[in-house]
Tab-separated table of C-alpha atoms in Angstrom:
chain	number	residue	atom	x	y	z
A	1	MET	CA	9.612	81.768	-6.267
A	2	LYS	CA	7.731	81.923	-9.732
A	3	ILE	CA	9.612	81.039	-12.795
A	4	ARG	CA	9.779	84.655	-14.335
A	5	GLU	CA	11.562	85.844	-11.050
A	6	TRP	CA	14.741	83.894	-11.935
A	7	VAL	CA	15.805	86.357	-14.576
A	8	GLY	CA	15.203	89.454	-12.375
A	9	ALA	CA	17.145	87.838	-9.716
A	10	PHE	CA	20.166	87.427	-11.640
A	11	GLY	CA	20.019	90.826	-13.541
A	12	ARG	CA	19.275	93.477	-10.934
A	13	GLY	CA	22.068	95.795	-10.417
A	14	THR	CA	23.872	94.589	-13.381
A	15	ASP	CA	24.300	95.144	-17.281
A	16	ALA	CA	23.277	91.478	-17.701
A	17	ARG	CA	20.988	90.790	-20.687
A	18	PRO	CA	20.249	87.199	-22.122
A	19	ALA	CA	22.562	86.518	-25.280
A	20	GLU	CA	21.065	87.321	-28.651
A	21	PRO	CA	21.132	84.623	-31.112
A	22	VAL	CA	24.158	85.331	-33.647
A	23	PRO	CA	23.830	84.048	-37.182
A	24	ALA	CA	26.021	81.129	-38.270
A	25	ALA	CA	29.426	82.126	-39.945
A	26	ALA	CA	32.195	80.465	-41.523
A	27	PRO	CA	34.959	79.502	-38.896
A	28	ALA	CA	37.662	81.828	-38.467
A	29	PRO	CA	41.409	80.787	-38.299
A	30	ALA	CA	42.320	79.504	-35.074
A	31	THR	CA	44.271	81.735	-32.830
A	32	ALA	CA	45.575	81.601	-29.399
A	33	ALA	CA	43.574	84.361	-28.228
A	34	ARG	CA	40.568	82.795	-29.748
A	35	ALA	CA	41.209	79.362	-28.343
A	36	GLY	CA	41.842	81.196	-24.827
A	37	ASP	CA	38.493	82.921	-25.079
A	38	GLU	CA	36.570	79.551	-26.036
A	39	GLU	CA	38.292	77.854	-23.148
A	40	ALA	CA	37.191	80.686	-20.722
A	41	ALA	CA	33.644	80.634	-21.909
A	42	LEU	CA	33.469	76.982	-21.640
A	43	SER	CA	35.003	77.204	-18.112
A	44	GLU	CA	32.171	79.888	-17.046
A	45	ARG	CA	29.494	77.599	-18.759
A	46	LEU	CA	30.624	74.597	-16.781
A	47	ALA	CA	30.609	76.582	-13.461
A	48	VAL	CA	27.242	77.721	-14.018
A	49	LEU	CA	26.025	74.165	-14.713
A	50	ALA	CA	27.684	72.587	-11.931
A	51	ALA	CA	26.247	75.417	-9.254
A	52	LEU	CA	22.651	74.663	-10.785
A	53	TRP	CA	22.681	70.919	-10.985
A	54	GLY	CA	25.538	69.353	-9.319
A	55	ASP	CA	29.338	68.735	-10.265
A	56	GLY	CA	29.399	66.839	-13.455
A	57	PHE	CA	25.967	67.424	-14.331
A	58	THR	CA	24.260	69.489	-17.114
A	59	GLY	CA	20.666	69.016	-16.129
A	60	PRO	CA	18.058	68.883	-13.493
A	61	GLY	CA	17.863	65.943	-11.153
A	62	GLY	CA	21.750	65.387	-10.860
A	63	GLU	CA	22.912	62.328	-9.276
A	64	GLU	CA	19.581	61.451	-7.629
A	65	GLU	CA	17.792	61.072	-11.048
A	66	VAL	CA	20.582	59.023	-12.826
A	67	LEU	CA	20.510	56.491	-10.137
A	68	ARG	CA	16.732	56.595	-10.118
A	69	LEU	CA	16.828	55.652	-13.768
A	70	ALA	CA	19.684	52.882	-13.564
A	71	LYS	CA	17.949	51.185	-10.702
A	72	PRO	CA	15.626	48.934	-12.575
A	73	LEU	CA	18.456	47.779	-14.632
A	74	GLY	CA	19.836	45.645	-11.606
A	75	LEU	CA	23.468	46.652	-12.177
A	76	SER	CA	26.500	45.222	-10.817
A	77	ALA	CA	30.208	44.706	-10.828
A	78	SER	CA	29.876	42.062	-13.309
A	79	THR	CA	27.534	43.959	-15.691
A	80	SER	CA	28.477	46.761	-18.410
A	81	LEU	CA	26.220	49.941	-19.197
A	82	LEU	CA	26.145	52.150	-22.390
A	83	HIS	CA	25.493	55.577	-21.268
A	84	LEU	CA	24.257	58.027	-24.162
A	85	GLY	CA	23.924	61.652	-23.407
A	86	ALA	CA	26.768	61.375	-20.778
A	87	GLY	CA	27.191	65.070	-20.683
A	88	LEU	CA	29.967	66.063	-18.160
A	89	GLY	CA	30.230	62.318	-16.951
A	90	GLY	CA	28.562	62.861	-13.576
A	91	GLY	CA	26.045	60.400	-14.029
A	92	SER	CA	28.351	57.700	-15.620
A	93	ARG	CA	30.659	58.041	-12.500
A	94	ALA	CA	27.816	58.028	-10.117
A	95	ILE	CA	26.434	54.847	-11.503
A	96	ALA	CA	29.980	53.301	-11.712
A	97	ARG	CA	30.658	54.104	-7.994
A	98	SER	CA	27.269	53.156	-6.566
A	99	SER	CA	26.792	49.619	-8.596
A	100	GLY	CA	30.343	48.738	-9.506
A	101	ALA	CA	29.426	48.495	-13.132
A	102	TYR	CA	31.670	49.412	-16.085
A	103	VAL	CA	30.186	52.326	-17.666
A	104	SER	CA	31.000	53.646	-21.268
A	105	GLY	CA	29.576	57.218	-21.590
A	106	TYR	CA	28.918	58.770	-25.186
A	107	GLU	CA	28.265	62.514	-25.585
A	108	LEU	CA	27.374	64.572	-28.686
A	109	ASP	CA	29.176	67.671	-27.423
A	110	PRO	CA	33.018	67.024	-27.853
A	111	ALA	CA	33.779	69.769	-25.519
A	112	LEU	CA	31.699	68.077	-22.691
A	113	ALA	CA	33.248	64.542	-23.616
A	114	ARG	CA	36.664	65.987	-23.064
A	115	GLU	CA	35.677	67.486	-19.758
A	116	ALA	CA	34.146	64.373	-18.720
A	117	THR	CA	37.211	62.384	-19.603
A	118	LEU	CA	39.505	64.631	-17.335
A	119	ALA	CA	36.991	64.401	-14.587
A	120	ALA	CA	36.818	60.431	-14.834
A	121	GLN	CA	40.647	60.221	-14.626
A	122	LYS	CA	40.940	62.626	-11.576
A	123	ALA	CA	38.166	60.545	-9.704
A	124	GLY	CA	40.144	57.344	-10.453
A	125	LEU	CA	37.255	55.945	-12.689
A	126	GLY	CA	39.130	56.540	-16.218
A	127	LYS	CA	38.531	53.014	-17.308
A	128	ARG	CA	35.155	52.237	-15.368
A	129	ALA	CA	33.340	55.566	-16.421
A	130	ALA	CA	34.882	56.650	-19.544
A	131	VAL	CA	33.161	59.157	-21.735
A	132	GLU	CA	33.812	59.583	-25.800
A	133	ALA	CA	32.321	61.907	-28.272
A	134	LEU	CA	29.757	60.286	-30.318
A	135	ASP	CA	29.477	61.227	-34.095
A	136	PRO	CA	25.556	60.934	-34.543
A	137	GLY	CA	25.766	59.906	-38.297
A	138	HIS	CA	28.243	57.128	-37.689
A	139	PRO	CA	28.137	56.036	-34.093
A	140	ALA	CA	31.033	53.779	-33.455
A	141	ILE	CA	29.678	51.779	-30.522
A	142	ARG	CA	30.688	48.162	-30.148
A	143	GLN	CA	28.022	45.961	-30.999
A	144	GLY	CA	26.651	43.351	-28.946
A	145	TYR	CA	29.015	44.189	-25.973
A	146	PHE	CA	27.006	45.882	-23.266
A	147	HIS	CA	24.423	44.089	-20.823
A	148	HIS	CA	22.016	47.281	-20.675
A	149	ALA	CA	21.818	50.828	-22.115
A	150	LEU	CA	20.524	54.268	-20.621
A	151	ALA	CA	19.968	57.413	-23.043
A	152	GLN	CA	19.003	60.508	-21.514
A	153	GLU	CA	17.960	63.293	-23.824
A	154	ALA	CA	20.342	61.889	-26.528
A	155	LEU	CA	17.860	62.016	-29.396
A	156	TRP	CA	16.019	65.193	-29.275
A	157	PRO	CA	18.821	67.311	-30.675
A	158	LEU	CA	19.262	65.072	-33.758
A	159	ALA	CA	17.316	65.481	-37.021
A	160	ASP	CA	17.894	61.933	-37.939
A	161	LYS	CA	17.757	59.739	-34.818
A	162	GLN	CA	17.912	56.229	-36.597
A	163	ALA	CA	21.627	55.913	-36.820
A	164	VAL	CA	22.045	56.468	-32.971
A	165	LEU	CA	18.966	54.290	-31.877
A	166	ALA	CA	20.214	51.619	-34.135
A	167	GLY	CA	23.562	51.914	-32.713
A	168	MET	CA	22.290	51.691	-29.194
A	169	VAL	CA	20.081	48.853	-29.547
A	170	GLU	CA	22.659	46.774	-31.598
A	171	ALA	CA	25.236	47.510	-28.708
A	172	VAL	CA	23.242	45.569	-26.280
A	173	LYS	CA	23.395	41.881	-25.872
A	174	PRO	CA	20.097	40.006	-26.416
A	175	GLY	CA	17.627	40.215	-23.730
A	176	GLY	CA	19.411	43.540	-22.112
A	177	GLN	CA	17.210	46.352	-21.137
A	178	LEU	CA	17.182	49.919	-22.552
A	179	MET	CA	16.187	53.002	-20.255
A	180	LEU	CA	15.633	56.226	-22.356
A	181	THR	CA	14.336	59.747	-21.359
A	182	ASP	CA	13.953	62.247	-24.112
A	183	LEU	CA	11.600	65.538	-24.835
A	184	VAL	CA	8.861	65.140	-27.048
A	185	ARG	CA	6.486	67.448	-28.438
A	186	GLY	CA	2.693	67.240	-29.044
A	187	GLU	CA	1.505	65.217	-32.056
A	188	ASP	CA	-0.146	68.336	-33.616
A	189	ASP	CA	1.795	71.122	-32.104
A	190	ALA	CA	3.068	73.545	-34.568
A	191	ASP	CA	6.177	75.873	-34.455
A	192	ASP	CA	5.304	79.486	-33.228
A	193	ALA	CA	7.214	82.196	-31.374
A	194	ALA	CA	7.460	80.331	-27.975
A	195	TRP	CA	9.093	77.365	-29.714
A	196	SER	CA	11.425	79.467	-31.641
A	197	ALA	CA	12.519	81.684	-28.431
A	198	TRP	CA	13.108	78.411	-26.704
A	199	ALA	CA	14.814	76.551	-29.423
A	200	VAL	CA	17.537	79.482	-30.027
A	201	LEU	CA	18.542	79.372	-26.228
A	202	GLU	CA	19.019	75.328	-26.124
A	203	ARG	CA	22.364	73.610	-26.093
A	204	ALA	CA	21.689	72.247	-29.428
A	205	ALA	CA	19.270	72.985	-32.214
A	206	PRO	CA	16.114	70.861	-31.172
A	207	HIS	CA	14.504	68.144	-33.351
A	208	LEU	CA	11.784	66.891	-30.862
A	209	GLY	CA	9.894	63.760	-32.058
A	210	THR	CA	6.439	62.945	-30.705
A	211	GLU	CA	5.679	60.088	-28.366
A	212	ARG	CA	4.135	57.786	-31.234
A	213	GLN	CA	7.267	58.596	-33.506
A	214	ILE	CA	9.702	57.652	-30.831
A	215	GLY	CA	7.700	54.503	-29.986
A	216	ARG	CA	7.332	53.422	-33.700
A	217	ALA	CA	11.227	53.590	-33.952
A	218	MET	CA	11.773	51.596	-30.909
A	219	LEU	CA	9.436	48.826	-32.073
A	220	GLY	CA	11.065	48.975	-35.618
A	221	HIS	CA	14.415	47.941	-33.927
A	222	GLY	CA	13.065	44.986	-32.296
A	223	LEU	CA	12.449	46.571	-28.801
A	224	ASP	CA	9.782	45.323	-26.410
A	225	ILE	CA	8.559	48.403	-24.586
A	226	ARG	CA	7.454	47.575	-21.180
A	227	VAL	CA	6.948	51.197	-19.705
A	228	VAL	CA	6.203	54.613	-21.045
A	229	GLU	CA	6.040	57.168	-18.180
A	230	ASP	CA	5.424	60.947	-18.265
A	231	VAL	CA	8.065	62.291	-15.977
A	232	THR	CA	7.272	66.031	-17.139
A	233	GLN	CA	6.428	67.129	-13.475
A	234	ARG	CA	9.428	65.655	-11.968
A	235	HIS	CA	11.692	67.403	-14.574
A	236	VAL	CA	10.040	70.657	-13.824
A	237	THR	CA	10.123	70.300	-9.902
A	238	GLN	CA	13.998	69.347	-10.196
A	239	ALA	CA	14.646	72.428	-12.406
A	240	LEU	CA	12.603	74.753	-10.001
A	241	THR	CA	14.442	73.345	-6.805
A	242	GLY	CA	17.860	73.945	-8.825
A	243	TRP	CA	16.990	77.514	-9.533
A	244	MET	CA	15.459	78.192	-6.108
A	245	ASN	CA	18.776	76.924	-4.590
A	246	ARG	CA	20.818	79.124	-6.775
A	247	VAL	CA	18.906	82.336	-6.067
A	248	SER	CA	19.101	81.563	-2.409
A	249	ILE	CA	22.970	81.536	-2.878
A	250	LEU	CA	22.824	84.539	-5.055
A	251	ARG	CA	21.226	86.695	-2.371
A	252	ARG	CA	24.475	86.032	-0.295
A	253	THR	CA	27.061	86.350	-2.901
A	254	ARG	CA	26.539	88.475	-5.913
A	255	PRO	CA	27.897	87.420	-9.352
A	256	THR	CA	30.143	89.613	-11.390
A	257	PRO	CA	28.389	91.197	-14.493
A	258	ARG	CA	29.857	88.548	-16.848
A	259	GLN	CA	28.684	85.601	-14.396
A	260	ALA	CA	25.261	87.430	-14.104
A	261	ALA	CA	24.817	87.463	-18.053
A	262	ARG	CA	25.528	83.934	-18.329
A	263	LEU	CA	23.064	83.022	-15.659
A	264	VAL	CA	20.453	85.298	-17.199
A	265	ARG	CA	20.792	83.325	-20.387
A	266	GLU	CA	20.484	79.883	-18.590
A	267	ALA	CA	17.612	81.405	-16.776
A	268	GLU	CA	15.647	82.320	-19.800
A	269	LEU	CA	16.392	78.869	-21.217
A	270	TRP	CA	14.742	77.248	-18.243
A	271	LEU	CA	11.812	79.867	-18.209
A	272	ARG	CA	11.023	79.022	-21.633
A	273	ARG	CA	11.342	75.157	-21.704
A	274	CYS	CA	9.090	74.890	-18.398
A	275	ARG	CA	6.541	77.170	-19.783
A	276	LEU	CA	6.148	74.928	-22.743
A	277	MET	CA	6.150	71.908	-20.295
A	278	GLN	CA	3.416	73.522	-18.114
A	279	GLU	CA	1.245	74.334	-21.241
A	280	GLY	CA	1.352	70.719	-22.052
A	281	ARG	CA	3.210	71.612	-25.495
A	282	MET	CA	6.455	69.644	-24.600
A	283	ARG	CA	6.797	66.544	-22.235
A	284	MET	CA	9.556	64.419	-20.808
A	285	LEU	CA	9.064	60.762	-21.315
A	286	ARG	CA	10.802	57.601	-19.906
A	287	TRP	CA	10.788	54.516	-21.793
A	288	HIS	CA	11.789	51.199	-20.463
A	289	ALA	CA	12.487	48.425	-23.190
């Protein structure tokens, strides 16, 4: 199935449309009704993510990808791992279960961090795969504590990446390893309508660096970069596989109009992200340092 068919597959026979961007406004007074609406919206969002990427995951690849990234770190029951960009905690729990390591996850979205904490407690991994919300301006991460670190798409939402990168490096013991995946843009690629249409749909306002900028920042913090790998094609393939599987299910079980609207918005996001990748304007890189 071609990427563009995702949107049509969800919207046919419904009034679903991609969500239009809404200008930022001052927060309204908290009310029980508003809190209930936000909770319902979060529940619907998490249901869509789970159906696409697997329970506890917010992006392509799911458990298979996070275990692939963690494998070179040689984790065991006697090691600890700092996991940035933990999302709903599915990756942290998968690593803890498979290796026995103690995993401390950190997530920029407080709502996702709360859900991850509840899921870890329910799975009996409250201490071994805990997830906390991270303040990117003042990341409170214990220094010199972790054997290794894994960061999954934790930098591209940050306009200033230095504090988080420094906090991550300082948290790892001397001689430890760092595995990082992140979105980057072309060195001279300028913003245009395609970038803007993608950016407004993402989970956070994007601030993509370039391969050169990220590399220089890592070297500036004393890291010895051993591997830089372009994993864009794998990322796109994983995204396509997740959507094709979901479309197959939807052919048997039609979503409600509200569910379809959320699916259409998510499909539009991945349509635009994958298009930028296929055009070579955006890439997913893996650093091992």
